[in-house]
PDB file of C-alpha atoms in Angstrom:
ATOM      1  CA  MET A   1     143.747 114.376 167.659  1.00 51.00           C
ATOM      2  CA  GLY A   2     140.537 116.568 169.143  1.00 55.00           C
ATOM      3  CA  LYS A   3     137.091 114.754 169.079  1.00 58.00           C
ATOM      4  CA  ARG A   4     136.234 118.258 167.196  1.00 53.00           C
ATOM      5  CA  SER A   5     140.165 117.712 164.474  1.00 45.00           C
ATOM      6  CA  ALA A   6     138.141 113.775 164.398  1.00 48.00           C
ATOM      7  CA  ALA A   7     135.054 114.725 162.811  1.00 45.00           C
ATOM      8  CA  LEU A   8     136.797 117.678 160.058  1.00 39.00           C
ATOM      9  CA  LEU A   9     138.835 114.452 158.613  1.00 39.00           C
ATOM     10  CA  ALA A  10     135.589 112.125 158.977  1.00 42.00           C
ATOM     11  CA  LEU A  11     134.010 114.250 157.203  1.00 38.00           C
ATOM     12  CA  VAL A  12     136.355 115.324 154.418  1.00 42.00           C
ATOM     13  CA  LEU A  13     137.782 111.955 153.855  1.00 43.00           C
ATOM     14  CA  ALA A  14     133.850 110.794 153.371  1.00 45.00           C
ATOM     15  CA  THR A  15     133.230 113.887 151.222  1.00 46.00           C
ATOM     16  CA  GLY A  16     136.220 112.441 148.821  1.00 47.00           C
ATOM     17  CA  PHE A  17     138.170 114.999 148.681  1.00 46.00           C
ATOM     18  CA  ALA A  18     140.965 114.418 150.608  1.00 47.00           C
ATOM     19  CA  LYS A  19     141.286 112.223 147.913  1.00 48.00           C
ATOM     20  CA  LEU A  20     140.791 115.016 144.537  1.00 55.00           C
ATOM     21  CA  PRO A  21     143.358 116.166 141.925  1.00 62.00           C
ATOM     22  CA  ARG A  22     143.462 120.089 143.239  1.00 88.00           C
ATOM     23  CA  THR A  23     144.401 122.879 140.804  1.00 92.00           C
ATOM     24  CA  ALA A  24     147.200 123.471 144.211  1.00 92.00           C
ATOM     25  CA  SER A  25     149.712 120.562 143.160  1.00 93.00           C
ATOM     26  CA  LEU A  26     149.542 121.561 139.513  1.00 96.00           C
ATOM     27  CA  GLU A  27     151.381 124.943 141.026  1.00 95.00           C
ATOM     28  CA  TRP A  28     155.359 123.594 138.672  1.00 96.00           C
ATOM     29  CA  LEU A  29     152.646 124.511 135.670  1.00 97.00           C
ATOM     30  CA  GLY A  30     152.927 128.691 136.675  1.00 96.00           C
ATOM     31  CA  GLY A  31     155.181 130.533 134.624  1.00 97.00           C
ATOM     32  CA  ARG A  32     155.848 132.164 131.712  1.00 98.00           C
ATOM     33  CA  TRP A  33     157.642 129.736 129.184  1.00 98.00           C
ATOM     34  CA  VAL A  34     158.382 130.007 124.818  1.00 98.00           C
ATOM     35  CA  GLN A  35     159.801 128.088 122.261  1.00 98.00           C
ATOM     36  CA  GLU A  36     160.840 129.327 119.503  1.00 97.00           C
ATOM     37  CA  GLY A  37     162.495 127.824 116.434  1.00 95.00           C
ATOM     38  CA  PRO A  38     162.741 128.608 112.220  1.00 94.00           C
ATOM     39  CA  GLU A  39     158.924 127.707 112.146  1.00 93.00           C
ATOM     40  CA  GLY A  40     158.056 129.639 114.437  1.00 97.00           C
ATOM     41  CA  TRP A  41     157.131 130.139 118.500  1.00 98.00           C
ATOM     42  CA  ALA A  42     154.768 129.936 121.472  1.00 98.00           C
ATOM     43  CA  GLU A  43     154.280 130.679 124.147  1.00 98.00           C
ATOM     44  CA  GLU A  44     152.289 129.540 127.238  1.00 98.00           C
ATOM     45  CA  SER A  45     151.565 131.801 130.216  1.00 98.00           C
ATOM     46  CA  TRP A  46     149.694 130.123 133.223  1.00 98.00           C
ATOM     47  CA  THR A  47     148.366 132.363 136.789  1.00 98.00           C
ATOM     48  CA  GLU A  48     150.100 130.349 139.856  1.00 96.00           C
ATOM     49  CA  PRO A  49     146.615 128.186 141.386  1.00 96.00           C
ATOM     50  CA  ARG A  50     144.658 130.602 143.734  1.00 95.00           C
ATOM     51  CA  GLY A  51     140.953 129.819 144.605  1.00 95.00           C
ATOM     52  CA  GLY A  52     141.145 126.918 143.004  1.00 96.00           C
ATOM     53  CA  VAL A  53     141.766 128.661 139.948  1.00 97.00           C
ATOM     54  CA  MET A  54     144.584 128.619 137.432  1.00 98.00           C
ATOM     55  CA  LEU A  55     144.477 131.222 134.264  1.00 98.00           C
ATOM     56  CA  GLY A  56     146.660 130.537 131.471  1.00 98.00           C
ATOM     57  CA  THR A  57     146.384 131.679 128.015  1.00 98.00           C
ATOM     58  CA  GLY A  58     148.646 131.168 124.896  1.00 98.00           C
ATOM     59  CA  ARG A  59     149.733 131.557 121.344  1.00 98.00           C
ATOM     60  CA  THR A  60     151.713 131.320 118.440  1.00 98.00           C
ATOM     61  CA  GLY A  61     153.661 132.468 115.059  1.00 98.00           C
ATOM     62  CA  LYS A  62     155.804 133.384 112.807  1.00 97.00           C
ATOM     63  CA  GLY A  63     158.217 136.285 113.104  1.00 96.00           C
ATOM     64  CA  ASP A  64     156.038 139.576 114.361  1.00 95.00           C
ATOM     65  CA  LYS A  65     152.908 138.446 113.561  1.00 97.00           C
ATOM     66  CA  ALA A  66     150.589 135.697 115.554  1.00 97.00           C
ATOM     67  CA  LEU A  67     148.436 132.541 113.692  1.00 98.00           C
ATOM     68  CA  GLY A  68     146.514 131.636 116.244  1.00 98.00           C
ATOM     69  CA  PHE A  69     145.807 131.948 120.528  1.00 98.00           C
ATOM     70  CA  GLU A  70     143.565 130.114 123.469  1.00 98.00           C
ATOM     71  CA  PHE A  71     142.213 130.702 127.033  1.00 98.00           C
ATOM     72  CA  MET A  72     142.596 128.139 129.206  1.00 98.00           C
ATOM     73  CA  ARG A  73     141.481 127.308 132.422  1.00 98.00           C
ATOM     74  CA  ILE A  74     141.608 124.545 135.460  1.00 98.00           C
ATOM     75  CA  ALA A  75     140.307 125.003 138.237  1.00 97.00           C
ATOM     76  CA  ASP A  76     138.541 123.215 140.542  1.00 96.00           C
ATOM     77  CA  GLY A  77     135.214 120.795 140.295  1.00 93.00           C
ATOM     78  CA  PRO A  78     133.501 118.445 141.982  1.00 91.00           C
ATOM     79  CA  GLU A  79     135.480 115.609 140.567  1.00 87.00           C
ATOM     80  CA  GLY A  80     138.962 117.443 140.178  1.00 92.00           C
ATOM     81  CA  ALA A  81     140.729 119.603 138.490  1.00 96.00           C
ATOM     82  CA  VAL A  82     139.934 120.114 135.381  1.00 97.00           C
ATOM     83  CA  PHE A  83     141.578 121.286 132.380  1.00 98.00           C
ATOM     84  CA  TRP A  84     139.368 123.950 129.911  1.00 98.00           C
ATOM     85  CA  GLY A  85     140.913 125.011 126.504  1.00 98.00           C
ATOM     86  CA  SER A  86     138.845 127.710 124.360  1.00 97.00           C
ATOM     87  CA  PRO A  87     141.089 128.001 121.185  1.00 96.00           C
ATOM     88  CA  GLY A  88     140.611 131.305 119.360  1.00 96.00           C
ATOM     89  CA  GLY A  89     137.959 132.356 121.381  1.00 93.00           C
ATOM     90  CA  LYS A  90     135.637 129.701 121.216  1.00 96.00           C
ATOM     91  CA  THR A  91     133.119 127.828 124.131  1.00 96.00           C
ATOM     92  CA  ALA A  92     135.302 126.469 126.493  1.00 97.00           C
ATOM     93  CA  VAL A  93     135.402 122.154 125.852  1.00 97.00           C
ATOM     94  CA  ALA A  94     136.005 120.733 129.738  1.00 98.00           C
ATOM     95  CA  PHE A  95     139.206 118.383 130.052  1.00 98.00           C
ATOM     96  CA  PRO A  96     139.127 116.459 133.460  1.00 97.00           C
ATOM     97  CA  LEU A  97     142.357 115.652 135.379  1.00 97.00           C
ATOM     98  CA  VAL A  98     142.484 112.392 135.405  1.00 96.00           C
ATOM     99  CA  GLN A  99     146.635 111.533 135.960  1.00 95.00           C
ATOM    100  CA  GLU A 100     148.176 113.403 137.930  1.00 95.00           C
ATOM    101  CA  GLY A 101     151.844 112.528 138.921  1.00 94.00           C
ATOM    102  CA  PRO A 102     155.120 114.524 140.330  1.00 92.00           C
ATOM    103  CA  ASN A 103     155.478 117.486 137.627  1.00 96.00           C
ATOM    104  CA  PHE A 104     152.389 115.848 135.530  1.00 97.00           C
ATOM    105  CA  ALA A 105     149.546 115.327 134.462  1.00 97.00           C
ATOM    106  CA  ALA A 106     146.960 114.744 132.054  1.00 97.00           C
ATOM    107  CA  PHE A 107     143.716 115.535 130.501  1.00 98.00           C
ATOM    108  CA  GLU A 108     141.319 114.029 128.644  1.00 97.00           C
ATOM    109  CA  ASN A 109     137.793 113.953 127.530  1.00 98.00           C
ATOM    110  CA  PRO A 110     137.200 111.026 124.617  1.00 96.00           C
ATOM    111  CA  LYS A 111     133.876 112.983 123.148  1.00 95.00           C
ATOM    112  CA  HIS A 112     136.400 115.881 121.570  1.00 95.00           C
ATOM    113  CA  ASP A 113     137.222 114.886 118.549  1.00 91.00           C
ATOM    114  CA  TYR A 114     141.184 116.811 118.655  1.00 95.00           C
ATOM    115  CA  PRO A 115     142.380 117.184 120.660  1.00 97.00           C
ATOM    116  CA  SER A 116     141.152 114.411 123.192  1.00 97.00           C
ATOM    117  CA  ARG A 117     144.332 114.344 125.395  1.00 98.00           C
ATOM    118  CA  ILE A 118     145.982 117.010 127.092  1.00 98.00           C
ATOM    119  CA  SER A 119     149.147 116.890 129.640  1.00 98.00           C
ATOM    120  CA  TYR A 120     151.533 118.945 130.775  1.00 98.00           C
ATOM    121  CA  ARG A 121     155.668 117.471 131.891  1.00 97.00           C
ATOM    122  CA  ARG A 122     158.129 119.088 133.670  1.00 97.00           C
ATOM    123  CA  GLU A 123     161.846 118.135 133.099  1.00 96.00           C
ATOM    124  CA  GLY A 124     164.556 120.297 134.807  1.00 93.00           C
ATOM    125  CA  LYS A 125     163.336 123.246 133.763  1.00 93.00           C
ATOM    126  CA  LEU A 126     161.924 122.437 130.014  1.00 97.00           C
ATOM    127  CA  LEU A 127     157.805 122.208 130.385  1.00 98.00           C
ATOM    128  CA  ILE A 128     156.335 119.500 128.080  1.00 98.00           C
ATOM    129  CA  ALA A 129     153.407 119.831 126.633  1.00 98.00           C
ATOM    130  CA  THR A 130     151.796 117.150 123.626  1.00 98.00           C
ATOM    131  CA  THR A 131     147.851 117.471 122.714  1.00 98.00           C
ATOM    132  CA  SER A 132     146.785 114.366 120.526  1.00 97.00           C
ATOM    133  CA  GLY A 133     144.213 112.363 119.735  1.00 96.00           C
ATOM    134  CA  PRO A 134     141.074 108.496 120.779  1.00 92.00           C
ATOM    135  CA  GLY A 135     144.554 106.169 121.610  1.00 88.00           C
ATOM    136  CA  GLY A 136     147.819 108.566 121.270  1.00 91.00           C
ATOM    137  CA  THR A 137     147.245 109.247 118.026  1.00 95.00           C
ATOM    138  CA  ASP A 138     148.597 112.452 116.362  1.00 96.00           C
ATOM    139  CA  PRO A 139     151.081 113.717 118.974  1.00 97.00           C
ATOM    140  CA  GLN A 140     152.309 117.712 118.972  1.00 96.00           C
ATOM    141  CA  THR A 141     154.550 118.408 120.903  1.00 97.00           C
ATOM    142  CA  TRP A 142     156.055 121.185 122.001  1.00 97.00           C
ATOM    143  CA  ARG A 143     159.366 121.833 124.685  1.00 97.00           C
ATOM    144  CA  TYR A 144     159.233 125.360 125.873  1.00 98.00           C
ATOM    145  CA  ARG A 145     161.656 127.008 128.313  1.00 98.00           C
ATOM    146  CA  ARG A 146     161.045 129.221 130.856  1.00 95.00           C
ATOM    147  CA  ARG A 147     160.608 132.557 129.991  1.00 91.00           C
TER     148      ARG A 147
END
């Protein structure tokens, strides 16, 4: 390793960027996802990560009527990736990434009433999204397939 490469590596390690989870590691979340059943339907769409940002939209409904929507983004921040949720177009709320693994990510904001935790995991062709309150209370789960 040359002196310039060693100096750059030392700088990256000193600033901590080498250990921070970034949006680039969440590429498995990208795509259009749908869940349909007798209770209704739910959709989420995520762009591929680019420039430290992923953009997402979600909507739920029954039959030909939409019942709710959400604007979302996951963006790189100084402490790592942060999920921002804006249900119904309300002011966005931040949920920092607290746990990550292969095909898994969990975001938490313990100060938010519900949800305080949002997680995604891929199981084969499925994307499973779960929201819950403090301590995992009142979980809601969506099992999406790629559309």
